[in-house]
Short mmCIF file of C-alpha atoms in Angstrom, two decimals:
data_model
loop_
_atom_site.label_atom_id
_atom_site.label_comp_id
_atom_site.label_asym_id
_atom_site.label_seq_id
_atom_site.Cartn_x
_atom_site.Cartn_y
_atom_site.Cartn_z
CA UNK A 1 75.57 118.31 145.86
CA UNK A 2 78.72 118.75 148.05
CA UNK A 3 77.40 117.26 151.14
CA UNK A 4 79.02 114.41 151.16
CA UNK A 5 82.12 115.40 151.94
CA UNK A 6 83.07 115.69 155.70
CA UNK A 7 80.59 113.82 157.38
CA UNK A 8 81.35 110.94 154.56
CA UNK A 9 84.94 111.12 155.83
CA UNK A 10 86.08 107.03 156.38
CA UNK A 11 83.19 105.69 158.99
CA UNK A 12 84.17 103.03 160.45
CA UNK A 13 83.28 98.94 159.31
CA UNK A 14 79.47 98.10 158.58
CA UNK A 15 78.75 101.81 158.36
CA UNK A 16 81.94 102.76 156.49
CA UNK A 17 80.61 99.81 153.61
CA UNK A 18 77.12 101.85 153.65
CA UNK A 19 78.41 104.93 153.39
CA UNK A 20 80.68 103.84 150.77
CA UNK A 21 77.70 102.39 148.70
CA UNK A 22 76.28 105.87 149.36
CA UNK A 23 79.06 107.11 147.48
CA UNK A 24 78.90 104.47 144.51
CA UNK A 25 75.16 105.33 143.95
CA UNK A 26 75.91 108.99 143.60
CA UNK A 27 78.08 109.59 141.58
CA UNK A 28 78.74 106.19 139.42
CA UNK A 29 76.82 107.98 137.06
CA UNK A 30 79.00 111.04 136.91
CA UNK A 31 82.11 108.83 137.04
CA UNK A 32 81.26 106.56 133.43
CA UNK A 33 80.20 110.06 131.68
CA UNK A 34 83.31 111.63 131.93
CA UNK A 35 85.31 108.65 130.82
CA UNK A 36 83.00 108.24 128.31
CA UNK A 37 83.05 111.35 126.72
CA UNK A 38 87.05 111.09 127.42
CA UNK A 39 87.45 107.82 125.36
CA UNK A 40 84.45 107.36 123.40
CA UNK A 41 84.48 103.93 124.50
CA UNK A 42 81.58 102.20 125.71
CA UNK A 43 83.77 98.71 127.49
CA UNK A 44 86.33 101.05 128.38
CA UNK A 45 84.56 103.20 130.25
CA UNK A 46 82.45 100.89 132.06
CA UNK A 47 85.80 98.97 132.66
CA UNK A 48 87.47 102.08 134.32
CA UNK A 49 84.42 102.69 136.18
CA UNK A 50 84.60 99.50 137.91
CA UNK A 51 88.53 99.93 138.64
CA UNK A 52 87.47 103.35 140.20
CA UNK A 53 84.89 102.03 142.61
CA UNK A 54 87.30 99.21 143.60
CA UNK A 55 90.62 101.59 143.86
CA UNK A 56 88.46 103.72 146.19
CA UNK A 57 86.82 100.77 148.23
CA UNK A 58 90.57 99.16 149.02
CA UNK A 59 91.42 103.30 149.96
CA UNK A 60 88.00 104.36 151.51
CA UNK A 61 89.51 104.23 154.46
CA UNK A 62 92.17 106.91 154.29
CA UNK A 63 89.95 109.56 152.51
CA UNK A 64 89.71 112.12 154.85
CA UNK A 65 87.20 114.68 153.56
CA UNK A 66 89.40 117.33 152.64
CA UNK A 67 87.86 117.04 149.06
CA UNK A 68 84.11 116.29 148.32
CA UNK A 69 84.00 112.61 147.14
CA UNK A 70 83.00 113.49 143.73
CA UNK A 71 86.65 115.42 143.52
CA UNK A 72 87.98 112.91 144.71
CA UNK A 73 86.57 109.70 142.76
CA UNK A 74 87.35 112.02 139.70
CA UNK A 75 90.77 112.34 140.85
CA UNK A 76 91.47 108.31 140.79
CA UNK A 77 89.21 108.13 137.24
CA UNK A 78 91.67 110.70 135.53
CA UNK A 79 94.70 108.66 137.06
CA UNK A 80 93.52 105.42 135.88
CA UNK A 81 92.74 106.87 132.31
CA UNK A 82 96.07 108.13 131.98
CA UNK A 83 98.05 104.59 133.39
CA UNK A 84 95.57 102.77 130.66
CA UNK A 85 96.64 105.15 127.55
CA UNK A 86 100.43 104.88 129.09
CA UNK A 87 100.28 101.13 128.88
CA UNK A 88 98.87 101.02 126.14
CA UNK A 89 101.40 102.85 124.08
CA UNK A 90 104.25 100.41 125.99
CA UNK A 91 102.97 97.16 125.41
CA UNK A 92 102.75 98.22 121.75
CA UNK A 93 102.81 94.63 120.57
CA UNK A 94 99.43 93.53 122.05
CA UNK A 95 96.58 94.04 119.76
CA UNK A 96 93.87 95.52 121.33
CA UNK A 97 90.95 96.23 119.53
CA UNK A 98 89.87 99.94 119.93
CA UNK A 99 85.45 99.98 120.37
CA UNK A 100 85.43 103.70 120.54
CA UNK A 101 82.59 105.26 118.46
CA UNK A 102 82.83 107.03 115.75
CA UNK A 103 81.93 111.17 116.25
CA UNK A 104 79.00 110.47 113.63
CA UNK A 105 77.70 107.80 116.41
CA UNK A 106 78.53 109.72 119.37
CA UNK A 107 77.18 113.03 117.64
CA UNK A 108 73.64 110.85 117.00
CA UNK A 109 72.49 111.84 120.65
CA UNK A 110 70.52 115.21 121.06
CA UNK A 111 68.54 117.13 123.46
CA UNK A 112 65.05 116.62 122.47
CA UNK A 113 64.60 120.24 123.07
CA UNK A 114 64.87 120.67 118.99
CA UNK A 115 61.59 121.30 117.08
CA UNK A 116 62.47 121.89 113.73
CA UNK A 117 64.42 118.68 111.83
CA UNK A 118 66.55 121.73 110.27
CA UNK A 119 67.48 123.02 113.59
CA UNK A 120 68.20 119.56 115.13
CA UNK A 121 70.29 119.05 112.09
CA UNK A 122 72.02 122.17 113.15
CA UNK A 123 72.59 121.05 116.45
CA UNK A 124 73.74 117.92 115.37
CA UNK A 125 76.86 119.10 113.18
CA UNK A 126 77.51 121.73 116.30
CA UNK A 127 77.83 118.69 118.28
CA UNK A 128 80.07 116.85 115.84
CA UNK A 129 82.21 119.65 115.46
CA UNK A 130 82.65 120.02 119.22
CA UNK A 131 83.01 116.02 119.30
CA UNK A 132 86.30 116.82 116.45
CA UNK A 133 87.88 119.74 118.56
CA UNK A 134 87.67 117.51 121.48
CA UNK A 135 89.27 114.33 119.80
CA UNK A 136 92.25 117.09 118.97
CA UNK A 137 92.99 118.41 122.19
CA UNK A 138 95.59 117.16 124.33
CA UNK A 139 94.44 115.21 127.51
CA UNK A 140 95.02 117.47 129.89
CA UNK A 141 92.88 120.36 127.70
CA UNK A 142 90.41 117.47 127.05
CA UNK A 143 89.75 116.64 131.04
CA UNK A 144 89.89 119.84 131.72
CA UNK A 145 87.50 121.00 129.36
CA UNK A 146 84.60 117.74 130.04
CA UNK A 147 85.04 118.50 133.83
CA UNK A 148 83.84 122.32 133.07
CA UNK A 149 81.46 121.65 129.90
CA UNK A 150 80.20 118.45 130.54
CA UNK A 151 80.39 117.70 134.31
CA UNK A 152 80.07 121.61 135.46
CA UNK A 153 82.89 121.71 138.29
CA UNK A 154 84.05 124.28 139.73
CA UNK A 155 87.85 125.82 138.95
CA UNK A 156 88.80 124.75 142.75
CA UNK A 157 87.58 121.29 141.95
CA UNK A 158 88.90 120.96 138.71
CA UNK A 159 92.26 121.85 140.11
CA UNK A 160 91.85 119.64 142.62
CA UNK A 161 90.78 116.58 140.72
CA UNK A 162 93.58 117.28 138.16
CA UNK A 163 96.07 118.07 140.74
CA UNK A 164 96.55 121.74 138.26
CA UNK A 165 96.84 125.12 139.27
CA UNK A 166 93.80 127.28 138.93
CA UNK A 167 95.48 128.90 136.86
CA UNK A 168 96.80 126.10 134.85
CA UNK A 169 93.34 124.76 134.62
CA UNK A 170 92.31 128.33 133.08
CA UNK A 171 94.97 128.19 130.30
CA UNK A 172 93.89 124.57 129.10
CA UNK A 173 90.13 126.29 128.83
CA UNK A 174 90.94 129.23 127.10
CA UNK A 175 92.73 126.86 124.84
CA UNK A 176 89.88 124.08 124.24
CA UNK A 177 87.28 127.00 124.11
CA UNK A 178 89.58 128.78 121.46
CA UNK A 179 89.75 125.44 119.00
CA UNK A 180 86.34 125.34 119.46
CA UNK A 181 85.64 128.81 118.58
CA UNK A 182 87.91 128.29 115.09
CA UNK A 183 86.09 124.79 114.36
CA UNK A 184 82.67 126.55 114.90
CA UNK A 185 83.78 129.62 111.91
CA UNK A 186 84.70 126.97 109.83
CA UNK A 187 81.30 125.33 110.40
CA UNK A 188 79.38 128.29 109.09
CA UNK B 1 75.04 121.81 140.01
CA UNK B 2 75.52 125.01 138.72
CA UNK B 3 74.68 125.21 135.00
CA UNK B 4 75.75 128.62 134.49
CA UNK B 5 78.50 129.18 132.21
CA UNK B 6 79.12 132.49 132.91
CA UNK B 7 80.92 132.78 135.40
CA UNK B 8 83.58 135.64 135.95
CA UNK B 9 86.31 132.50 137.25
CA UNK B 10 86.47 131.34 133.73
CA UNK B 11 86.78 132.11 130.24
CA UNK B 12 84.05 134.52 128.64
CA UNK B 13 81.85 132.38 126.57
CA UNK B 14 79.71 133.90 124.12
CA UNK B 15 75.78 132.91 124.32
CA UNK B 16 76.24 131.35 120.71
CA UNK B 17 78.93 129.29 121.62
CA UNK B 18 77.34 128.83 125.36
CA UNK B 19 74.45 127.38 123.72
CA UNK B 20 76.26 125.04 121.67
CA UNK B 21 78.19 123.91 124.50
CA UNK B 22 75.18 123.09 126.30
CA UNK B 23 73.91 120.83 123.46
CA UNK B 24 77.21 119.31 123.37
CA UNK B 25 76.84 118.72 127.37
CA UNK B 26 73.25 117.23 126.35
CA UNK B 27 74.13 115.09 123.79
CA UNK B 28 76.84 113.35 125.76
CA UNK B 29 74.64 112.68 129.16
CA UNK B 30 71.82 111.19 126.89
CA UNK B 31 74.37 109.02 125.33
CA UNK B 32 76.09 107.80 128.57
CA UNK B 33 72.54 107.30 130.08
CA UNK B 34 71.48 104.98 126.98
CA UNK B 35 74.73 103.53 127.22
CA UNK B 36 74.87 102.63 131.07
CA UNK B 37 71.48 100.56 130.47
CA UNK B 38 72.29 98.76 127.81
CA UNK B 39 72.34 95.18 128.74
CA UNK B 40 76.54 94.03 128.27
CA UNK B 41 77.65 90.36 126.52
CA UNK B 42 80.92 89.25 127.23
CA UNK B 43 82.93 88.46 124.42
CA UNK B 44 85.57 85.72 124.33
CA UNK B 45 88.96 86.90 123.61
CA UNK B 46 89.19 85.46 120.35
CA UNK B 47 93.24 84.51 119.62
CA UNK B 48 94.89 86.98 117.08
CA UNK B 49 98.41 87.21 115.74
CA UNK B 50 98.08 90.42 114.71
CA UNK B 51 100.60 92.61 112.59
CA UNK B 52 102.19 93.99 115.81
CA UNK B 53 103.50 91.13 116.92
CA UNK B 54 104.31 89.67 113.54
CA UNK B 55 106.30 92.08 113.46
CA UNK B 56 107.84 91.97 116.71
CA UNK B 57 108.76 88.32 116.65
CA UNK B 58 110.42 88.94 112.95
CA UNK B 59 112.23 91.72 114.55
CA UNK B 60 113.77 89.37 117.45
CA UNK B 61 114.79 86.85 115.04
CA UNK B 62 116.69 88.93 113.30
CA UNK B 63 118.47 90.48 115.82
CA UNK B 64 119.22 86.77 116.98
CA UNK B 65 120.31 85.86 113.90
CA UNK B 66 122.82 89.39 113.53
CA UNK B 67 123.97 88.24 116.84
CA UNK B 68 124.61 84.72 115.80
CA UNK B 69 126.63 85.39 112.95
CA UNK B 70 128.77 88.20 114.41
CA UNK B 71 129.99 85.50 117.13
CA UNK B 72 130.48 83.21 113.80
CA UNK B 73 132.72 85.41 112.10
CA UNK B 74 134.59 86.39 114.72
CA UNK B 75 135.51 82.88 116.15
CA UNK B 76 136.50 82.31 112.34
CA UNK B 77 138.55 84.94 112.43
CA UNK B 78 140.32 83.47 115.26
CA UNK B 79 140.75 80.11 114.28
CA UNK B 80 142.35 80.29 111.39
CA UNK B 81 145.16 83.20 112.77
CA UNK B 82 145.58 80.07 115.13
CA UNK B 83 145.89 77.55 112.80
CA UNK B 84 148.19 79.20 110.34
CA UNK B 85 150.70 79.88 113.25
CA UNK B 86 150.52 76.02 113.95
CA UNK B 87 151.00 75.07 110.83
CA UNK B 88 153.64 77.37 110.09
CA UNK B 89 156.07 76.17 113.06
CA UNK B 90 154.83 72.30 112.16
CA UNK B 91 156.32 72.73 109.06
CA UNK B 92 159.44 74.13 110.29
CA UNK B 93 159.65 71.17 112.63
CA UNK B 94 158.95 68.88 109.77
CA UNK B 95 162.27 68.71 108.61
CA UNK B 96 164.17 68.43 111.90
CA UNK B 97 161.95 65.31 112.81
CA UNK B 98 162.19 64.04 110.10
CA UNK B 99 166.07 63.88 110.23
CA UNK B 100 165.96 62.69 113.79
CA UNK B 101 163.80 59.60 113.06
CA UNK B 102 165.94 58.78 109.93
CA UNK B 103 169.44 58.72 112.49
CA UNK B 104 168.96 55.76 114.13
CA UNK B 105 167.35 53.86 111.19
CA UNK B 106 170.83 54.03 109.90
CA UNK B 107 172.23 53.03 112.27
CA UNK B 108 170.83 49.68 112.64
CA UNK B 109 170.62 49.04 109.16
CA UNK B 110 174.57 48.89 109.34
CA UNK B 111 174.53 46.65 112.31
CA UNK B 112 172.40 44.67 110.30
CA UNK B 113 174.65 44.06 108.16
CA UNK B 114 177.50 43.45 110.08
CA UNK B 115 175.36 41.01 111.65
CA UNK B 116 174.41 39.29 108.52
CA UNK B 117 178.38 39.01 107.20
CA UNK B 118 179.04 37.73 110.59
CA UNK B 119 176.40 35.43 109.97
CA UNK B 120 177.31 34.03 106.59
CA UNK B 121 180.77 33.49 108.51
CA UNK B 122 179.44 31.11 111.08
CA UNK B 123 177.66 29.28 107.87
CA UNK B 124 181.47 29.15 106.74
CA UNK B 125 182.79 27.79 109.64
CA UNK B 126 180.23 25.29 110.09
CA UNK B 127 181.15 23.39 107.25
CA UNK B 128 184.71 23.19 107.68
CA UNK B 129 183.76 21.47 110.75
CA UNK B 130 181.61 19.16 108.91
CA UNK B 131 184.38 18.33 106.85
CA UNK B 132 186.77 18.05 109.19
CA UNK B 133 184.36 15.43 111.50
CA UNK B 134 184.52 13.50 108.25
CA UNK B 135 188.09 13.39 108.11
CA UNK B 136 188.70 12.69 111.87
CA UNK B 137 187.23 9.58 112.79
CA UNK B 138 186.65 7.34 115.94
CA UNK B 139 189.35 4.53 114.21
CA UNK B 140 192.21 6.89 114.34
CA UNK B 141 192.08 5.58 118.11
CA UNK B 142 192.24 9.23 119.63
CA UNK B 143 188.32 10.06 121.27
CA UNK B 144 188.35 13.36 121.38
CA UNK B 145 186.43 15.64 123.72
CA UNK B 146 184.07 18.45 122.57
CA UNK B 147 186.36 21.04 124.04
CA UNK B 148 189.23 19.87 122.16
CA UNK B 149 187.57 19.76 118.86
CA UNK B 150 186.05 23.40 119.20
CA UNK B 151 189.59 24.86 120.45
CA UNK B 152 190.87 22.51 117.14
CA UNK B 153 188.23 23.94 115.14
CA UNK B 154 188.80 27.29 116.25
CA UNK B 155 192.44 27.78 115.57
CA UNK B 156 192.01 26.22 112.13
CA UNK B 157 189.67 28.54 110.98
CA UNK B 158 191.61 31.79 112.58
CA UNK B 159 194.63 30.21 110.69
CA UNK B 160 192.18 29.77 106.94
CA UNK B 161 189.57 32.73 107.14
CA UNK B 162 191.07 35.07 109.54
CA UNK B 163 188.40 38.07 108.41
CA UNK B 164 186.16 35.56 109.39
CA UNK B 165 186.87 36.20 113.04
CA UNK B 166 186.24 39.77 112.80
CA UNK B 167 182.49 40.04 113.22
CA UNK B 168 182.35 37.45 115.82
CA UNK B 169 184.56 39.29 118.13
CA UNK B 170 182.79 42.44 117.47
CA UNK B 171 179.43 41.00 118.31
CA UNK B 172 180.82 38.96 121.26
CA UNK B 173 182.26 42.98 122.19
CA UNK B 174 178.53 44.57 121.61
CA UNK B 175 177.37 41.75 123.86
CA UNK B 176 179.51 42.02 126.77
CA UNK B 177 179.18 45.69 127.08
CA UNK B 178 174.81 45.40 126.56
#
């Protein structure tokens, strides 16, 4: 998975545009489920995604490999969500229309691993409740918790692509996973 | 990607709660996979004057319109403190104006007068000499010159109407020294 980071580091012209579409293939993926998941927001997301891929295109160049690209990418996704929400809340005078799903909607996709209809009704409210603590949290405890439980990185990475503390990134867990213990004793 | 949760870096998670997290983790990459092939439409930006900035714009007004009127009320405050001191020291001038226009009206209205006595004079005058042309004719023999009849005339009438004189050596006075 981490290959890509050193020998990806800023090529140089017609192989520096290949390698970047390397990149783009990869982990475009990756990039739109996070800020999915962060905003529920199907336009949104997509939108970010594309301001990503362009934000690292213009800085391709200076990315030196001292992260793996997917740390790195995530790093300029969390940014741009953050600037979005920021300007949102100051140019409180534009109406923008808010497309993010509902948790009912979002909470209608399940592993197909589920035989029984009882059990994937089960897994459905589990995943509904999760959807609510996650809604709650704050946004740092919300990226930090969908980089660990939803994109699997690592506590260096996550730190990294945050620009946290290990330690800091530990706190916000214990946190999220905390809420989500409470919401899942209510549940029962 | 390693999909083991536990991991001694983080949190304990208990397998209950590790397997709902994994459903969770399941349920959103299904989602975002549907949802990154779904074919997108673009929708025009359809024109809305929504509530926000209703409420916006009424807010500027207003604070136009406070503006507005505190600049009113102060510049009335001001003009009328100005005015009142105006009229305060016209109306003490009032009187002294009024007393130097009247002086000189006075003045000439008693000049006028003189003037008009001295007038009605002269009317006097004239007809002595009309009557005294009459009574002095060519026949007597003597032609008399104009000079001699106005010196003639003259001392006749200083000897008859002496007040007469008066006014027509006062004007002949104002004259000279105009």
């Amino acid at each position: 998975m981490n290959d890509d980071s050193a020998a990806m580091a800023a090529p140089a012209g017609e192989a520096a545009t290949e390698a970047f579409g390397e990149i783009v293939a990869a982990h475009r993926q990756q990039i739109f489920r996070f800020l999915l998941a962060s905003t529920r927001d199907i336009d949104l997301a997509e939108t970010l995604t594309q301001e990503c891929f362009l934000k690292a295109h213009r800085s391709w160049s200076s990315f030196r490999g001292e992260s793996s690209a997917m740390t790195w990418l995530m790093r300029i996704a969390i940014n741009l969500e953050k600037d979005y929400w920021r300007n949102r809340r100051i140019q409180f005078w534009r109406q923008t229309r808010s497309n993010a799903v509902d948790l009912d909607e979002a909470s209608e996709w399940l592993p197909s691993g589920e035989r029984s209809a009882e059990a994937r009704l089960m897994a459905k409210e589990q995943v509904k409740a999760v959807w609510r603590v996650v809604a709650g949290l704050s946004a740092r405890q919300r990226t930090v918790f969908l980089l660990r439980y939803v994109e699997e990185m690592e506590l260096e990475e996550i730190a990294q692509a945050t620009g946290l503390s290990a330690g800091t990134v530990k706190a916000h867990l214990s946190r999220a996973l905390a809420k989500v213990r409470e919401e899942m004793k209510d549940k029962r | 990607m390693n999909g083991n949760l536990q991991n001694k870096e983080w949190p304990e998670v208990e397998p209950e709660l590790s397997k709902v997290l994994g459903n969770f983790r399941a349920s959103v990459k299904a989602w975002s996979k549907a949802a990154a092939s779904e074919p997108r439409s673009v929708k025009p930006l359809a024109r809305q004057f929504g509530w926000r900035l209703a409420l916006s714009a009424t807010m500027g007004c207003l604070l136009a319109a406070l503006l507005l009127t505190v600049a009113v009320a102060r510049y009335r405050e001001r003009v009328p403190a100005e005015s009142s001191v105006v009229r305060e020291s016209a109306s003490q001038a009032a009187p002294r104006e009024r007393q130097v226009a009247f002086a000189p009206q006075a003045a000439s209205e008693e000049r006028n007068a003189q003037l008009a006595a001295a007038a009605r004079d002269l009317m006097a005058v004239e007809g002595l000499l009309a009557r005294e042309e009459e009574q002095t004719s060519p026949t007597d023999g003597e032609v008399k010159t104009d000079d001699d009849l106005l010196v003639a005339v003259r001392n006749d009438v200083a000897r008859q109407v002496p007040s007469a004189m008066e006014p027509l050596a006062q004007l002949a006075a104002a004259n000279a020294a105009e």
